[in-house]
mmCIF file of C-alpha atoms in Angstrom:
data_model
loop_
_atom_site.group_PDB
_atom_site.id
_atom_site.type_symbol
_atom_site.label_atom_id
_atom_site.label_comp_id
_atom_site.label_asym_id
_atom_site.label_seq_id
_atom_site.Cartn_x
_atom_site.Cartn_y
_atom_site.Cartn_z
ATOM 1 C CA ASN A 1 42.900 137.002 131.328
ATOM 2 C CA ASP A 2 41.223 135.073 134.115
ATOM 3 C CA PHE A 3 37.687 134.594 132.799
ATOM 4 C CA GLY A 4 35.188 134.141 135.620
ATOM 5 C CA HIS A 5 32.574 132.272 133.600
ATOM 6 C CA VAL A 6 32.608 130.364 130.323
ATOM 7 C CA TYR A 7 29.395 129.466 128.453
ATOM 8 C CA ASP A 8 29.874 126.859 125.744
ATOM 9 C CA ASP A 9 27.829 125.845 122.708
ATOM 10 C CA LEU A 10 26.163 129.197 122.116
ATOM 11 C CA VAL A 11 25.316 129.924 118.483
ATOM 12 C CA VAL A 12 25.800 133.289 116.725
ATOM 13 C CA LYS A 13 25.022 133.427 112.980
ATOM 14 C CA GLY A 14 25.284 129.659 112.788
ATOM 15 C CA ASN A 15 28.732 129.450 114.360
ATOM 16 C CA VAL A 16 29.611 127.744 117.634
ATOM 17 C CA VAL A 17 31.038 130.302 120.057
ATOM 18 C CA SER A 18 31.974 130.836 123.679
ATOM 19 C CA ASN A 19 30.556 133.652 125.772
ATOM 20 C CA VAL A 20 32.843 135.014 128.478
ATOM 21 C CA GLU A 21 32.483 137.587 131.249
ATOM 22 C CA VAL A 22 35.274 140.003 132.100
ATOM 23 C CA GLU A 23 34.645 142.442 134.952
ATOM 24 C CA GLY A 24 30.910 142.321 134.430
ATOM 25 C CA VAL A 25 30.990 142.726 130.638
ATOM 26 C CA PHE A 26 30.056 139.794 128.371
ATOM 27 C CA TYR A 27 31.896 139.061 125.117
ATOM 28 C CA SER A 28 31.316 136.540 122.346
ATOM 29 C CA VAL A 29 34.395 134.806 120.956
ATOM 30 C CA PHE A 30 33.607 133.393 117.510
ATOM 31 C CA THR A 31 35.039 132.193 114.187
ATOM 32 C CA GLY A 32 33.736 131.268 110.750
ATOM 33 C CA ASN A 33 34.114 134.668 109.134
ATOM 34 C CA ALA A 34 35.302 135.092 105.575
ATOM 35 C CA ASP A 35 38.784 136.042 106.765
ATOM 36 C CA GLY A 36 38.958 133.015 109.081
ATOM 37 C CA LYS A 37 40.037 135.090 112.069
ATOM 38 C CA ILE A 38 38.943 134.659 115.672
ATOM 39 C CA LYS A 39 36.955 137.718 116.761
ATOM 40 C CA VAL A 40 35.631 139.139 120.024
ATOM 41 C CA ARG A 41 32.432 141.175 120.232
ATOM 42 C CA GLU A 42 30.817 142.806 123.252
ATOM 43 C CA VAL A 43 27.383 141.317 124.033
ATOM 44 C CA ALA A 44 25.121 144.111 125.283
ATOM 45 C CA GLU A 45 22.481 146.548 124.134
ATOM 46 C CA PRO A 46 23.908 149.927 123.113
ATOM 47 C CA LEU A 47 24.013 152.505 125.934
ATOM 48 C CA SER A 48 23.968 149.819 128.608
ATOM 49 C CA ILE A 49 25.071 149.447 132.204
ATOM 50 C CA THR A 50 26.985 146.173 132.332
ATOM 51 C CA SER A 51 28.021 146.198 135.997
ATOM 52 C CA PHE A 52 26.699 147.999 139.069
ATOM 53 C CA GLY A 53 27.484 147.684 142.762
ATOM 54 C CA PHE A 54 27.963 149.150 146.235
ATOM 55 C CA ALA A 55 30.344 148.273 149.042
ATOM 56 C CA GLU A 56 27.236 147.578 151.154
ATOM 57 C CA GLN A 57 25.548 145.153 148.737
ATOM 58 C CA THR A 58 24.563 141.651 149.857
ATOM 59 C CA GLY A 59 24.707 140.032 146.425
ATOM 60 C CA PRO A 60 25.171 140.746 142.726
ATOM 61 C CA ALA A 61 22.982 143.370 141.092
ATOM 62 C CA CYS A 62 20.193 142.162 138.819
ATOM 63 C CA ILE A 63 20.665 143.969 135.500
ATOM 64 C CA ASP A 64 17.837 143.829 132.963
ATOM 65 C CA GLY A 65 19.390 145.088 129.749
ATOM 66 C CA GLN A 66 16.143 144.923 127.793
ATOM 67 C CA ALA A 67 14.107 147.014 130.235
ATOM 68 C CA GLY A 68 17.001 149.200 131.372
ATOM 69 C CA ASN A 69 16.579 148.352 135.048
ATOM 70 C CA VAL A 70 19.050 147.612 137.839
ATOM 71 C CA SER A 71 17.909 146.055 141.130
ATOM 72 C CA ILE A 72 20.320 145.629 144.012
ATOM 73 C CA GLU A 73 20.066 144.746 147.693
ATOM 74 C CA VAL A 74 22.188 146.238 150.493
ATOM 75 C CA ALA A 75 22.669 145.264 154.119
ATOM 76 C CA ASN A 76 19.890 146.077 156.569
ATOM 77 C CA GLY A 77 20.430 149.427 158.265
ATOM 78 C CA THR A 78 22.374 150.928 155.339
ATOM 79 C CA ASP A 79 21.885 154.678 154.932
ATOM 80 C CA LEU A 80 20.277 154.849 151.488
ATOM 81 C CA SER A 81 20.445 158.637 151.355
ATOM 82 C CA SER A 82 24.138 158.692 150.395
ATOM 83 C CA LEU A 83 25.490 155.694 148.508
ATOM 84 C CA THR A 84 28.429 155.642 146.114
ATOM 85 C CA ALA A 85 28.082 153.225 143.209
ATOM 86 C CA THR A 86 30.747 151.621 141.071
ATOM 87 C CA PHE A 87 29.618 150.805 137.562
ATOM 88 C CA LEU A 88 30.699 149.831 134.065
ATOM 89 C CA THR A 89 29.000 150.604 130.762
ATOM 90 C CA THR A 90 29.265 149.593 127.141
ATOM 91 C CA SER A 91 32.075 151.239 125.229
ATOM 92 C CA ASP A 92 29.765 153.564 123.284
ATOM 93 C CA VAL A 93 28.854 155.554 126.430
ATOM 94 C CA THR A 94 30.473 158.988 126.651
ATOM 95 C CA GLY A 95 28.544 160.506 129.554
ATOM 96 C CA ILE A 96 26.301 159.599 132.515
ATOM 97 C CA THR A 97 24.197 162.004 134.598
ATOM 98 C CA VAL A 98 21.711 161.827 137.466
ATOM 99 C CA GLU A 99 19.392 164.847 137.606
ATOM 100 C CA GLY A 100 21.949 166.785 135.609
ATOM 101 C CA THR A 101 24.945 165.829 137.765
ATOM 102 C CA ALA A 102 27.766 164.009 135.980
ATOM 103 C CA GLN A 103 28.491 160.588 137.453
ATOM 104 C CA THR A 104 31.938 159.152 138.128
ATOM 105 C CA THR A 105 32.193 155.504 139.122
ATOM 106 C CA GLY A 106 33.298 155.016 142.712
ATOM 107 C CA VAL A 107 33.109 158.765 143.417
ATOM 108 C CA THR A 108 29.644 160.287 142.981
ATOM 109 C CA ALA A 109 27.117 159.668 145.769
ATOM 110 C CA ASN A 110 23.325 159.689 145.276
ATOM 111 C CA ASP A 111 20.180 159.348 147.388
ATOM 112 C CA PHE A 112 18.761 155.872 146.730
ATOM 113 C CA SER A 113 15.867 156.162 149.187
ATOM 114 C CA SER A 114 13.767 155.978 146.026
ATOM 115 C CA SER A 115 14.637 154.773 142.542
ATOM 116 C CA VAL A 116 17.341 156.777 140.738
ATOM 117 C CA THR A 117 17.385 157.406 136.980
ATOM 118 C CA TYR A 118 20.778 157.307 135.260
ATOM 119 C CA LYS A 119 20.810 159.086 131.881
ATOM 120 C CA ILE A 120 23.384 157.431 129.636
ATOM 121 C CA SER A 121 24.531 159.137 126.439
ATOM 122 C CA ASP A 122 26.824 158.488 123.498
ATOM 123 C CA GLY A 123 26.876 162.195 122.639
ATOM 124 C CA THR A 124 23.870 161.921 120.352
ATOM 125 C CA THR A 125 21.372 159.506 121.878
ATOM 126 C CA THR A 126 20.373 159.091 125.519
ATOM 127 C CA ARG A 127 18.905 156.132 127.335
ATOM 128 C CA ASP A 128 17.402 156.063 130.852
ATOM 129 C CA TRP A 129 18.355 153.352 133.328
ATOM 130 C CA LEU A 130 16.315 152.963 136.531
ATOM 131 C CA VAL A 131 18.298 151.818 139.586
ATOM 132 C CA THR A 132 16.323 150.505 142.582
ATOM 133 C CA VAL A 133 17.993 149.729 145.917
ATOM 134 C CA THR A 134 16.357 147.748 148.718
ATOM 135 C CA GLU A 135 17.526 146.811 152.201
ATOM 136 C CA LYS A 136 17.934 143.150 153.093
ATOM 137 C CA PRO A 137 15.150 142.204 155.528
ATOM 138 C CA MET A 138 15.988 141.485 159.162
ATOM 139 C CA VAL A 139 16.137 137.797 160.086
ATOM 140 C CA TYR A 140 14.511 136.537 163.286
ATOM 141 C CA ALA A 141 14.582 133.194 165.089
ATOM 142 C CA VAL A 142 11.421 131.214 165.795
ATOM 143 C CA SER A 143 11.813 128.441 168.361
ATOM 144 C CA THR A 144 9.290 126.012 169.849
ATOM 145 C CA THR A 145 9.152 123.800 172.938
ATOM 146 C CA ALA A 146 6.750 121.164 174.252
ATOM 147 C CA ASP A 147 5.249 121.311 177.755
ATOM 148 C CA PRO A 148 5.543 118.711 179.115
ATOM 149 C CA VAL A 149 8.309 117.256 176.961
ATOM 150 C CA ALA A 150 6.643 113.842 177.064
ATOM 151 C CA GLY A 151 3.384 115.381 175.846
ATOM 152 C CA GLY A 152 4.336 115.641 172.192
ATOM 153 C CA THR A 153 6.584 117.167 169.570
ATOM 154 C CA THR A 154 6.793 120.548 167.853
ATOM 155 C CA HIS A 155 7.995 121.634 164.415
ATOM 156 C CA GLY A 156 8.765 124.909 162.664
ATOM 157 C CA ASP A 157 11.959 126.093 164.377
ATOM 158 C CA ASP A 158 13.927 128.181 161.885
ATOM 159 C CA ASN A 159 15.217 131.613 160.967
ATOM 160 C CA TYR A 160 12.722 133.723 159.017
ATOM 161 C CA GLU A 161 12.986 137.042 157.192
ATOM 162 C CA GLU A 162 10.953 139.893 158.630
ATOM 163 C CA GLY A 163 7.478 140.079 157.112
ATOM 164 C CA THR A 164 7.373 136.460 155.957
ATOM 165 C CA ALA A 165 4.890 133.866 157.183
ATOM 166 C CA ALA A 166 5.996 131.168 159.627
ATOM 167 C CA THR A 167 4.030 128.046 160.550
ATOM 168 C CA VAL A 168 4.623 125.981 163.680
ATOM 169 C CA LYS A 169 2.966 122.634 164.304
ATOM 170 C CA ALA A 170 2.339 120.487 167.362
ATOM 171 C CA ARG A 171 1.702 116.745 167.520
ATOM 172 C CA ALA A 172 0.500 115.115 170.716
ATOM 173 C CA ALA A 173 2.009 111.862 171.976
ATOM 174 C CA GLU A 174 -0.167 108.873 172.803
ATOM 175 C CA GLY A 175 -2.223 109.542 175.915
ATOM 176 C CA TYR A 176 -1.965 113.328 175.503
ATOM 177 C CA GLY A 177 -3.974 116.017 173.762
ATOM 178 C CA PHE A 178 -2.958 119.438 172.481
ATOM 179 C CA ALA A 179 -4.261 122.391 174.484
ATOM 180 C CA HIS A 180 -2.829 125.626 173.017
ATOM 181 C CA TRP A 181 0.196 127.642 171.928
ATOM 182 C CA LEU A 182 1.690 130.086 174.440
ATOM 183 C CA ASP A 183 3.816 133.163 173.748
ATOM 184 C CA ASN A 184 5.128 134.653 176.999
ATOM 185 C CA GLU A 185 2.318 132.821 178.830
ATOM 186 C CA THR A 186 -0.311 134.347 176.538
ATOM 187 C CA VAL A 187 -2.502 131.969 174.537
ATOM 188 C CA VAL A 188 -2.057 132.811 170.845
ATOM 189 C CA SER A 189 -3.754 129.807 169.219
ATOM 190 C CA THR A 190 -5.708 126.683 170.083
ATOM 191 C CA ASP A 191 -4.994 125.023 166.726
ATOM 192 C CA THR A 192 -2.186 122.498 166.364
ATOM 193 C CA SER A 193 -0.992 124.444 163.283
ATOM 194 C CA TYR A 194 -0.307 128.137 163.949
ATOM 195 C CA THR A 195 0.689 130.572 161.172
ATOM 196 C CA PHE A 196 1.810 134.145 161.837
ATOM 197 C CA THR A 197 3.781 137.004 160.288
ATOM 198 C CA VAL A 198 7.339 137.274 161.617
ATOM 199 C CA THR A 199 8.097 140.664 163.167
ATOM 200 C CA GLY A 200 10.664 139.601 165.776
ATOM 201 C CA ASN A 201 12.135 136.638 167.629
ATOM 202 C CA ARG A 202 9.455 134.243 168.935
ATOM 203 C CA ASN A 203 9.689 131.503 171.558
ATOM 204 C CA LEU A 204 6.466 129.515 171.412
ATOM 205 C CA LYS A 205 5.375 126.791 173.793
ATOM 206 C CA ALA A 206 2.991 123.988 172.831
ATOM 207 C CA VAL A 207 1.034 122.921 175.912
ATOM 208 C CA PHE A 208 -0.118 119.305 176.053
ATOM 209 C CA VAL A 209 -2.459 117.749 178.624
ATOM 210 C CA ARG A 210 -3.303 114.205 179.580
ATOM 211 C CA GLN A 211 -6.235 112.620 177.772
ATOM 212 C CA TYR A 212 -8.838 110.353 179.339
ATOM 213 C CA THR A 213 -11.669 108.224 177.979
ATOM 214 C CA LEU A 214 -15.292 108.332 179.104
ATOM 215 C CA THR A 215 -17.452 105.219 178.693
ATOM 216 C CA LEU A 216 -21.194 105.422 179.468
ATOM 217 C CA ASN A 217 -23.458 102.434 180.178
ATOM 218 C CA THR A 218 -27.233 102.579 180.501
ATOM 219 C CA GLU A 219 -29.771 100.264 182.165
ATOM 220 C CA GLY A 220 -33.357 100.208 181.055
ATOM 221 C CA ASN A 221 -34.742 102.271 178.213
ATOM 222 C CA GLY A 222 -33.248 105.643 177.557
ATOM 223 C CA SER A 223 -30.241 107.469 176.139
ATOM 224 C CA VAL A 224 -27.539 109.919 177.145
ATOM 225 C CA GLU A 225 -26.471 113.159 175.432
ATOM 226 C CA VAL A 226 -22.969 114.531 175.882
ATOM 227 C CA ASP A 227 -22.773 118.247 175.126
ATOM 228 C CA ASP A 228 -26.140 117.996 173.314
ATOM 229 C CA GLU A 229 -24.963 115.127 171.089
ATOM 230 C CA GLU A 230 -26.249 111.579 171.543
ATOM 231 C CA TYR A 231 -23.614 109.312 173.042
ATOM 232 C CA THR A 232 -22.746 106.454 170.671
ATOM 233 C CA ASP A 233 -19.125 105.605 171.425
ATOM 234 C CA ILE A 234 -16.271 106.070 173.884
ATOM 235 C CA ILE A 235 -15.343 109.733 174.296
ATOM 236 C CA THR A 236 -11.733 110.955 174.515
ATOM 237 C CA ALA A 237 -11.224 114.322 176.202
ATOM 238 C CA ASN A 238 -8.347 116.413 177.487
ATOM 239 C CA SER A 239 -7.808 116.678 181.207
ATOM 240 C CA GLY A 240 -9.772 119.624 182.562
ATOM 241 C CA THR A 241 -12.437 119.486 179.855
ATOM 242 C CA VAL A 242 -15.990 120.034 181.160
ATOM 243 C CA LEU A 243 -18.538 117.618 179.696
ATOM 244 C CA ASN A 244 -22.298 118.095 180.135
ATOM 245 C CA LEU A 245 -24.166 114.781 180.440
ATOM 246 C CA GLU A 246 -27.944 114.507 180.181
ATOM 247 C CA ALA A 247 -29.839 111.291 180.777
ATOM 248 C CA ILE A 248 -33.019 111.106 178.698
ATOM 249 C CA ALA A 249 -35.608 108.461 179.720
ATOM 250 C CA ALA A 250 -37.658 106.726 177.052
ATOM 251 C CA ASP A 251 -41.471 106.989 177.176
ATOM 252 C CA GLY A 252 -42.844 105.180 180.164
#
């Protein structure tokens, strides 16, 4: 047989063994018994699903044998109301039903719009397995540009899953200041770092403006306030910024 995976140096009852997977079922291959023979034993809880899948799945199913849960993702847009599963179980299973309907691998369709309970039986005992199917989220592109190009750089361009948070950042070049982020000419943020929830493709523009310095000199006794703050050092401001200057004479 062509074993897909081999796990070495596992220990069962003090003996070194190999664990192999064949069509979704795990087996231990071990020695050290009284008869000295090599033996193979299935590794799974009784009444277990060992493999589960759909033609529409995007990756392997996650099977939790302890909890009796199966989680699997299918392509976005898949009709969950009628999906046909293929599955394997441990050899002790003699019957599988969903809401009283017998299940045949690769044949029986079920509505997976909500979780589906598979009842697995060996003819005497039953065990419930809960199968949950989710759609893979849509993926959208977020792109950024700088205006003007010489004004600075932007970061955060990537593809993001729907509903996740994306953060874009802007860094002004020397002699420029950051003004705001635009989305279709609408201002969406005035912070250099802008975080939002992705619900579709976004093309964001970081607008930069020239920066200038303002130096104030006084003669005589008095002071100057700039926007109600006492002037103490050179001020750097973006082009277009309105500054309110007030000259305050000392007594006399």
